[in-house]
Short mmCIF file of C-alpha atoms in Angstrom, two decimals:
data_model
loop_
_atom_site.label_atom_id
_atom_site.label_comp_id
_atom_site.label_asym_id
_atom_site.label_seq_id
_atom_site.Cartn_x
_atom_site.Cartn_y
_atom_site.Cartn_z
CA MET F 1 12.07 -17.11 20.67
CA LYS F 2 10.55 -20.38 19.40
CA LYS F 3 8.97 -20.97 22.80
CA THR F 4 7.57 -17.46 22.82
CA VAL F 5 6.03 -17.87 19.36
CA SER F 6 4.57 -21.30 20.36
CA ALA F 7 3.03 -19.75 23.44
CA CYS F 8 1.53 -16.92 21.43
CA LEU F 9 0.05 -19.36 18.90
CA ALA F 10 -1.45 -21.47 21.69
CA LEU F 11 -3.02 -18.40 23.28
CA CYS F 12 -4.35 -17.33 19.87
CA LEU F 13 -5.97 -20.75 19.39
CA CYS F 14 -7.79 -20.41 22.70
CA VAL F 15 -9.15 -16.88 22.26
CA GLY F 16 -9.49 -16.82 18.43
CA MET F 17 -7.58 -13.55 18.07
CA ASN F 18 -4.76 -12.32 15.87
CA VAL F 19 -1.21 -12.56 17.10
CA THR F 20 1.92 -10.95 15.80
CA ALA F 21 5.29 -12.62 16.08
CA GLN F 22 8.38 -10.49 15.23
CA GLU F 23 5.97 -7.82 13.92
CA THR F 24 5.67 -9.27 10.40
CA LEU F 25 4.24 -12.72 11.06
CA LYS F 26 0.48 -12.52 11.60
CA VAL F 27 -1.58 -15.58 12.42
CA LYS F 28 -5.35 -15.84 12.72
CA PHE F 29 -6.94 -19.06 13.80
CA ARG F 30 -10.42 -19.67 12.46
CA SER F 31 -13.32 -22.07 12.80
CA ARG F 32 -16.80 -22.55 11.42
CA ALA F 33 -19.73 -24.89 11.80
CA LEU F 34 -22.91 -25.38 9.76
CA LEU F 35 -25.83 -27.19 11.39
CA ASP F 36 -28.55 -28.09 8.85
CA THR F 37 -32.08 -29.40 9.22
CA SER F 38 -34.85 -30.03 6.74
CA VAL F 39 -38.46 -31.18 6.66
CA SER F 40 -40.12 -32.73 3.60
CA GLY F 41 -43.35 -34.50 2.78
CA TYR F 42 -41.47 -36.54 0.24
CA GLY F 43 -40.99 -40.26 0.79
CA LYS F 44 -42.85 -43.11 2.44
CA GLU F 45 -43.59 -41.14 5.64
CA SER F 46 -46.06 -38.27 5.60
CA THR F 47 -43.33 -36.03 6.99
CA GLN F 48 -39.62 -36.75 7.01
CA GLY F 49 -36.99 -34.82 8.93
CA TYR F 50 -33.26 -34.73 8.41
CA TYR F 51 -30.49 -33.03 10.36
CA ARG F 52 -26.72 -33.14 10.51
CA VAL F 53 -23.57 -31.06 10.94
CA GLU F 54 -23.03 -30.21 7.31
CA ASP F 55 -19.58 -28.75 7.88
CA PHE F 56 -17.25 -28.28 10.86
CA ARG F 57 -13.68 -27.16 10.33
CA VAL F 58 -10.78 -25.50 12.04
CA GLY F 59 -7.80 -23.80 10.51
CA PHE F 60 -5.62 -20.73 10.29
CA LYS F 61 -4.38 -18.03 7.99
CA ALA F 62 -0.81 -16.76 8.35
CA THR F 63 0.80 -13.83 6.52
CA TYR F 64 4.47 -12.97 6.37
CA GLY F 65 5.33 -10.10 4.08
CA GLN F 66 4.05 -11.06 0.61
CA TYR F 67 3.48 -14.67 1.61
CA GLU F 68 0.17 -16.10 2.83
CA VAL F 69 -0.64 -19.59 4.07
CA LYS F 70 -4.17 -20.91 4.50
CA ALA F 71 -5.08 -24.26 6.01
CA ASP F 72 -8.44 -25.79 6.96
CA VAL F 73 -9.19 -29.26 8.26
CA GLY F 74 -12.76 -30.60 8.11
CA LEU F 75 -14.02 -32.75 10.93
CA GLY F 76 -17.59 -33.45 9.77
CA GLY F 77 -19.22 -36.77 8.99
CA GLY F 78 -16.93 -38.76 11.20
CA LYS F 79 -14.00 -38.13 8.88
CA VAL F 80 -10.96 -35.90 8.98
CA ALA F 81 -10.21 -34.29 5.60
CA ILE F 82 -7.86 -31.53 4.43
CA LYS F 83 -9.90 -28.68 2.85
CA ASP F 84 -7.95 -25.58 1.81
CA LEU F 85 -4.16 -25.98 2.00
CA LEU F 86 -2.68 -23.08 0.06
CA LEU F 87 0.52 -21.11 -0.18
CA ASN F 88 -0.09 -17.75 -1.85
CA TYR F 89 2.47 -15.21 -2.99
CA HIS F 90 1.22 -11.64 -3.68
CA TRP F 91 3.01 -8.85 -5.46
CA GLY F 92 1.26 -5.81 -6.85
CA ASN F 93 -1.83 -6.93 -8.74
CA HIS F 94 -0.57 -10.45 -9.07
CA THR F 95 -1.03 -13.58 -6.98
CA VAL F 96 0.31 -17.11 -7.45
CA SER F 97 -1.37 -19.87 -5.45
CA PHE F 98 -0.03 -23.40 -4.82
CA GLY F 99 -1.82 -26.26 -3.04
CA ASN F 100 -5.26 -27.74 -2.54
CA GLY F 101 -8.16 -25.45 -3.40
CA TYR F 102 -10.94 -24.73 -5.87
CA GLU F 103 -10.12 -24.08 -9.52
CA PRO F 104 -11.49 -20.73 -10.82
CA PHE F 105 -14.63 -22.23 -12.33
CA SER F 106 -18.01 -20.82 -11.12
CA MET F 107 -18.07 -17.81 -8.85
CA ASP F 108 -20.76 -19.51 -6.75
CA MET F 109 -18.43 -22.39 -6.02
CA LEU F 110 -15.74 -19.91 -5.03
CA ILE F 111 -17.95 -18.19 -2.46
CA SER F 112 -17.40 -19.32 1.12
CA THR F 113 -20.11 -21.85 2.10
CA ALA F 114 -21.13 -19.59 5.01
CA ASP F 115 -21.77 -16.68 2.59
CA LEU F 116 -24.03 -18.59 0.14
CA ARG F 117 -27.52 -17.22 -0.31
CA PHE F 118 -28.94 -20.74 0.33
CA ASN F 119 -27.74 -23.82 2.20
CA GLN F 120 -25.85 -25.00 -0.85
CA SER F 121 -25.09 -23.94 -4.40
CA ALA F 122 -27.65 -24.43 -7.18
CA ALA F 123 -28.10 -27.90 -8.67
CA SER F 124 -26.49 -26.79 -11.91
CA VAL F 125 -23.39 -25.56 -10.03
CA LEU F 126 -23.07 -28.86 -8.22
CA ALA F 127 -23.44 -30.76 -11.52
CA TYR F 128 -20.74 -29.00 -13.52
CA THR F 129 -18.11 -28.16 -10.89
CA ASN F 130 -15.73 -30.36 -8.95
CA SER F 131 -14.29 -30.53 -5.47
CA ARG F 132 -10.97 -28.99 -4.59
CA LYS F 133 -7.94 -29.85 -6.70
CA LEU F 134 -4.22 -29.97 -6.07
CA GLY F 135 -2.44 -27.54 -8.38
CA ALA F 136 -1.26 -24.00 -9.06
CA THR F 137 -3.21 -20.87 -10.06
CA TYR F 138 -2.11 -17.45 -11.31
CA TYR F 139 -4.37 -14.38 -10.68
CA TYR F 140 -4.16 -10.87 -12.10
CA HIS F 141 -6.63 -8.29 -10.84
CA ALA F 142 -7.14 -4.64 -11.76
CA PRO F 143 -10.02 -2.20 -11.16
CA HIS F 144 -11.82 -3.27 -14.34
CA TYR F 145 -10.37 -6.70 -15.11
CA LEU F 146 -9.64 -10.04 -13.53
CA PHE F 147 -7.85 -12.93 -15.22
CA CYS F 148 -6.74 -16.21 -13.75
CA MET F 149 -5.56 -19.56 -15.00
CA GLY F 150 -4.24 -22.74 -13.47
CA VAL F 151 -3.13 -26.33 -13.92
CA TYR F 152 -4.34 -29.09 -11.58
CA THR F 153 -4.40 -32.78 -10.95
CA HIS F 154 -7.91 -34.30 -11.25
CA ASN F 155 -7.84 -35.02 -7.51
CA ASP F 156 -7.84 -33.19 -4.23
CA ILE F 157 -5.07 -33.95 -1.77
CA ASN F 158 -7.20 -36.44 0.14
CA LYS F 159 -7.63 -38.69 -2.90
CA LEU F 160 -4.01 -39.11 -3.84
CA GLY F 161 -2.96 -42.75 -3.78
CA ASP F 162 -4.53 -45.93 -5.07
CA THR F 163 -7.91 -44.23 -5.87
CA GLN F 164 -6.56 -41.18 -7.66
CA LYS F 165 -7.54 -40.29 -11.24
CA ASN F 166 -4.50 -39.84 -13.45
CA ALA F 167 -5.61 -36.85 -15.47
CA PHE F 168 -4.81 -33.13 -15.54
CA VAL F 169 -7.06 -30.09 -15.76
CA SER F 170 -6.41 -26.62 -17.12
CA THR F 171 -8.89 -23.88 -16.19
CA SER F 172 -9.05 -20.18 -17.06
CA ARG F 173 -11.41 -17.36 -16.07
CA ALA F 174 -11.77 -13.75 -17.24
CA VAL F 175 -14.00 -11.03 -15.75
CA TRP F 176 -14.78 -7.43 -16.75
CA ARG F 177 -16.31 -5.18 -14.11
CA CYS F 178 -17.26 -1.58 -13.56
CA SER F 179 -18.09 0.06 -10.24
CA ASP F 180 -19.67 3.32 -9.11
CA SER F 181 -18.30 4.03 -5.64
CA GLN F 182 -20.63 6.96 -5.04
CA GLN F 183 -23.76 4.92 -5.67
CA GLU F 184 -22.25 1.69 -4.34
CA ARG F 185 -22.97 -0.29 -7.46
CA LEU F 186 -20.93 -2.89 -9.33
CA TRP F 187 -21.44 -4.61 -12.73
CA HIS F 188 -19.49 -7.82 -13.40
CA VAL F 189 -19.58 -10.12 -16.45
CA GLY F 190 -17.24 -12.91 -17.35
CA GLY F 191 -16.68 -16.52 -18.28
CA ALA F 192 -14.57 -19.58 -17.64
CA PHE F 193 -13.17 -22.46 -19.66
CA SER F 194 -11.81 -25.83 -18.49
CA PHE F 195 -10.16 -28.73 -20.30
CA ARG F 196 -9.45 -32.13 -18.75
CA THR F 197 -7.17 -34.73 -20.33
CA LYS F 198 -8.16 -38.33 -20.75
CA GLU F 199 -7.53 -40.50 -17.71
CA VAL F 200 -4.55 -42.86 -18.14
CA ASN F 201 -2.99 -45.82 -16.33
CA THR F 202 -6.37 -47.45 -15.61
CA SER F 203 -7.03 -51.15 -15.39
CA ALA F 204 -10.39 -50.72 -17.12
CA SER F 205 -11.99 -48.23 -19.44
CA PRO F 206 -12.31 -44.82 -17.70
CA GLU F 207 -15.88 -44.06 -16.62
CA GLY F 208 -17.44 -40.69 -17.10
CA SER F 209 -19.94 -39.45 -14.52
CA VAL F 210 -21.94 -36.34 -13.58
CA SER F 211 -24.22 -35.97 -10.62
CA SER F 212 -26.02 -33.35 -8.52
CA ASP F 213 -27.75 -33.53 -5.19
CA GLY F 214 -30.31 -30.91 -6.27
CA VAL F 215 -31.56 -28.51 -3.60
CA THR F 216 -30.33 -30.62 -0.64
CA SER F 217 -27.55 -33.10 0.12
CA LEU F 218 -29.51 -34.49 3.09
CA PHE F 219 -31.47 -36.97 0.95
CA SER F 220 -29.92 -40.41 0.53
CA GLU F 221 -29.75 -40.25 -3.26
CA PRO F 222 -28.62 -37.59 -5.78
CA LEU F 223 -31.40 -36.04 -7.83
CA LEU F 224 -29.48 -36.17 -11.11
CA GLU F 225 -26.90 -38.78 -12.09
CA ALA F 226 -25.35 -40.06 -15.33
CA SER F 227 -22.47 -42.43 -15.92
CA PHE F 228 -21.04 -44.14 -19.00
CA PRO F 229 -17.89 -46.06 -20.06
CA ASP F 230 -15.08 -45.04 -22.42
CA MET F 231 -14.64 -41.50 -21.05
CA GLY F 232 -12.19 -39.40 -23.05
CA THR F 233 -11.38 -35.73 -22.68
CA GLU F 234 -13.75 -33.16 -21.20
CA VAL F 235 -14.34 -29.51 -22.25
CA LYS F 236 -16.66 -27.29 -20.27
CA GLY F 237 -17.34 -23.58 -19.93
CA LEU F 238 -19.65 -21.02 -18.39
CA VAL F 239 -20.78 -17.43 -18.69
CA GLU F 240 -21.46 -15.37 -15.54
CA ALA F 241 -23.07 -12.05 -14.58
CA LEU F 242 -23.28 -10.15 -11.31
CA TYR F 243 -24.91 -6.85 -10.25
CA LEU F 244 -24.51 -5.40 -6.79
CA ALA F 245 -26.45 -2.37 -5.44
CA PRO F 246 -26.86 -0.92 -1.94
CA ARG F 247 -30.03 -2.90 -1.21
CA PHE F 248 -30.09 -5.78 -3.71
CA MET F 249 -27.94 -8.10 -5.82
CA VAL F 250 -28.48 -10.40 -8.82
CA GLN F 251 -26.19 -13.25 -9.81
CA ALA F 252 -26.44 -15.75 -12.72
CA GLU F 253 -24.38 -18.46 -14.39
CA TYR F 254 -24.94 -20.79 -17.34
CA PHE F 255 -22.89 -23.97 -17.77
CA PHE F 256 -22.23 -26.19 -20.78
CA ASP F 257 -20.23 -29.41 -20.78
CA ARG F 258 -18.90 -31.77 -23.43
CA MET F 259 -17.59 -35.16 -22.32
CA ASN F 260 -15.93 -36.97 -25.21
CA ARG F 261 -15.83 -40.75 -25.58
CA THR F 262 -13.02 -42.95 -26.80
CA SER F 263 -15.25 -45.61 -28.30
CA GLY F 264 -16.41 -43.40 -31.16
CA GLU F 265 -19.85 -42.85 -29.56
CA LYS F 266 -21.38 -39.36 -29.56
CA ALA F 267 -20.06 -36.98 -26.97
CA TYR F 268 -22.27 -36.33 -23.94
CA ARG F 269 -23.41 -32.71 -23.65
CA PRO F 270 -25.36 -31.70 -20.52
CA HIS F 271 -26.09 -28.07 -19.63
CA GLY F 272 -27.92 -25.87 -17.13
CA GLY F 273 -27.86 -22.64 -15.15
CA TYR F 274 -29.42 -20.51 -12.47
CA ILE F 275 -30.36 -16.93 -11.58
CA GLN F 276 -30.62 -15.73 -7.98
CA GLY F 277 -31.00 -12.48 -6.10
CA GLY F 278 -31.04 -10.98 -2.64
CA PHE F 279 -32.84 -7.93 -1.18
CA LEU F 280 -31.86 -6.37 2.13
CA LEU F 281 -34.70 -5.57 4.51
CA LYS F 282 -32.03 -4.53 7.02
CA GLY F 283 -28.43 -3.58 6.23
CA ARG F 284 -26.69 -1.99 3.30
CA GLY F 285 -24.29 -3.22 0.64
CA PHE F 286 -22.73 -6.55 -0.19
CA GLU F 287 -19.13 -7.62 0.17
CA TYR F 288 -17.12 -8.25 -3.02
CA ASP F 289 -13.65 -9.76 -3.24
CA ALA F 290 -12.04 -7.90 -6.13
CA LYS F 291 -8.91 -10.10 -6.05
CA TYR F 292 -10.87 -13.29 -6.81
CA GLY F 293 -14.05 -11.83 -8.29
CA VAL F 294 -16.69 -13.26 -5.95
CA PRO F 295 -19.58 -11.71 -3.96
CA GLY F 296 -20.13 -12.33 -0.29
CA ARG F 297 -22.48 -11.70 2.58
CA PRO F 298 -24.07 -8.29 3.34
CA SER F 299 -21.48 -5.66 4.26
CA THR F 300 -23.14 -4.70 7.54
CA ALA F 301 -22.69 -6.98 10.54
CA LYS F 302 -26.42 -7.16 11.29
CA ALA F 303 -28.64 -7.74 8.27
CA ILE F 304 -31.84 -9.41 7.11
CA GLU F 305 -31.86 -10.59 3.49
CA LEU F 306 -34.71 -11.94 1.37
CA VAL F 307 -33.39 -14.35 -1.29
CA ALA F 308 -34.80 -16.13 -4.39
CA ARG F 309 -33.35 -18.52 -6.92
CA PHE F 310 -34.51 -20.34 -10.03
CA ASN F 311 -32.42 -23.22 -11.41
CA TYR F 312 -32.63 -25.43 -14.48
CA THR F 313 -30.42 -28.49 -15.05
CA ASP F 314 -30.63 -30.88 -18.04
CA MET F 315 -28.54 -34.04 -18.04
CA ASN F 316 -30.53 -35.75 -20.74
CA ASP F 317 -28.82 -35.94 -24.15
CA ASP F 318 -30.87 -37.71 -26.84
CA ARG F 319 -27.99 -37.47 -29.34
CA ALA F 320 -25.57 -39.39 -27.07
CA GLU F 321 -28.42 -41.55 -25.66
CA ILE F 322 -27.32 -40.77 -22.09
CA TYR F 323 -30.01 -39.76 -19.63
CA GLY F 324 -29.10 -38.32 -16.26
CA GLY F 325 -32.35 -36.47 -15.57
CA GLU F 326 -33.86 -33.05 -15.95
CA GLU F 327 -35.18 -30.78 -13.19
CA LYS F 328 -36.27 -27.26 -12.37
CA ASP F 329 -36.46 -25.75 -8.92
CA LEU F 330 -37.57 -22.47 -7.30
CA SER F 331 -36.26 -21.48 -3.88
CA LEU F 332 -37.26 -18.63 -1.56
CA GLY F 333 -35.75 -17.75 1.76
CA VAL F 334 -34.68 -15.28 4.40
CA ASN F 335 -31.27 -14.95 5.95
CA PHE F 336 -30.71 -13.43 9.43
CA TYR F 337 -27.16 -12.18 10.11
CA LEU F 338 -27.19 -11.64 13.89
CA ASN F 339 -23.65 -10.31 13.81
CA GLN F 340 -20.51 -10.90 11.78
CA TYR F 341 -20.10 -14.35 13.28
CA ILE F 342 -23.49 -15.95 13.71
CA GLY F 343 -26.32 -16.39 11.13
CA VAL F 344 -29.58 -18.24 10.61
CA LYS F 345 -30.91 -19.20 7.12
CA ILE F 346 -34.46 -20.41 6.47
CA ASN F 347 -35.64 -21.34 2.99
CA GLY F 348 -37.98 -23.50 1.04
CA SER F 349 -37.67 -25.10 -2.40
CA TYR F 350 -40.13 -26.57 -4.87
CA VAL F 351 -38.62 -29.07 -7.27
CA TRP F 352 -40.18 -30.12 -10.61
CA VAL F 353 -38.85 -33.62 -11.28
CA GLY F 354 -38.47 -34.23 -14.97
CA SER F 355 -37.74 -37.31 -17.00
CA HIS F 356 -34.98 -39.78 -16.13
CA CYS F 357 -34.19 -38.41 -12.67
CA ASN F 358 -32.92 -40.84 -10.03
CA ALA F 359 -35.57 -43.51 -9.31
CA PHE F 360 -35.80 -42.23 -5.73
CA TYR F 361 -37.56 -39.15 -7.08
CA GLN F 362 -40.93 -40.08 -8.53
CA LYS F 363 -42.84 -36.81 -8.13
CA ASN F 364 -42.50 -33.10 -7.59
CA PHE F 365 -41.78 -32.10 -3.99
CA PHE F 366 -41.39 -29.24 -1.52
CA LEU F 367 -38.55 -29.06 0.97
CA ALA F 368 -38.07 -26.63 3.87
CA GLN F 369 -34.56 -26.16 5.19
CA ALA F 370 -32.82 -24.20 7.94
CA ARG F 371 -29.21 -23.60 8.87
CA LEU F 372 -27.53 -22.26 12.03
CA GLN F 373 -23.98 -21.22 11.36
CA TYR F 374 -21.05 -19.58 13.04
CA ILE F 375 -17.79 -18.48 11.51
CA PHE F 376 -14.83 -17.00 13.38
#
């Protein structure tokens, strides 16, 4: 039997299809790749071009009764890294998740990268969220409510070892929603709260830091960046809103952060947020994961979507005398979903560079970007 199951899994890996072993074990192998390119008039050259494989990963999802296992390995950038590595247990309206994944903070960060409206999340999302963390999360979902909470290490599984940060994070999220199935509309409002303990067992004073790449991660320097010594605890939160209709959607989040300091200096308090929307020229409806409270790509396999986003991020805090930069950006784009597997995204962003941004950014600039993606 073991040889039979192994043979089935090998065949599944080759053809990318579901297999069933002993009727209750279902395994789906999956893969995705994101190829990005951008052109900008910013920099020493009159025109600069950038391109790279932003993300390439392979993995699988297996279900056995009420158990679910998800695993993804990233192969981009010349490095091998574990992405999602989760064991989920579902019963009724409840789910418990163990492993390496995102904490429930920011619905935009929880959206699959391939389903984002733009090449990456807004600058404010990147500033006030973190990478995956190793921990446990409990979810409760009902037609009108979603609640989740979890406890995590302040590291993903790839950072455990000599470079790990010895701190813990507790994050909670609550959502209220109302849907009209006849008119295919959904209203969703909510918020999240996160607390991080002070880092311990350090040879020097813990350093606090916040950064954001802005509208692209292809440039060599982050747009916004602040760091300071004597980092203590951190408290951050957000409010979120989402509206889905047959032909358009609107999504917004506002973040606030408080990073306390052990030296008696004033706490550092950056903030920011974004609002974005999509309108379908072709196609109807948008996917929505009720279990985790996140929107997705258009519901129809073939779709054309016009998208727009305005973002504001302020990392300057006069009271704490910490200055990480301030910026505003406006992005417009069009997304072509050729089928449920392949898509093309084209967009442009204009960035207003404010005071105290990274020294690499001396003036406002426009950036055009494109992405070719597949996901199976």
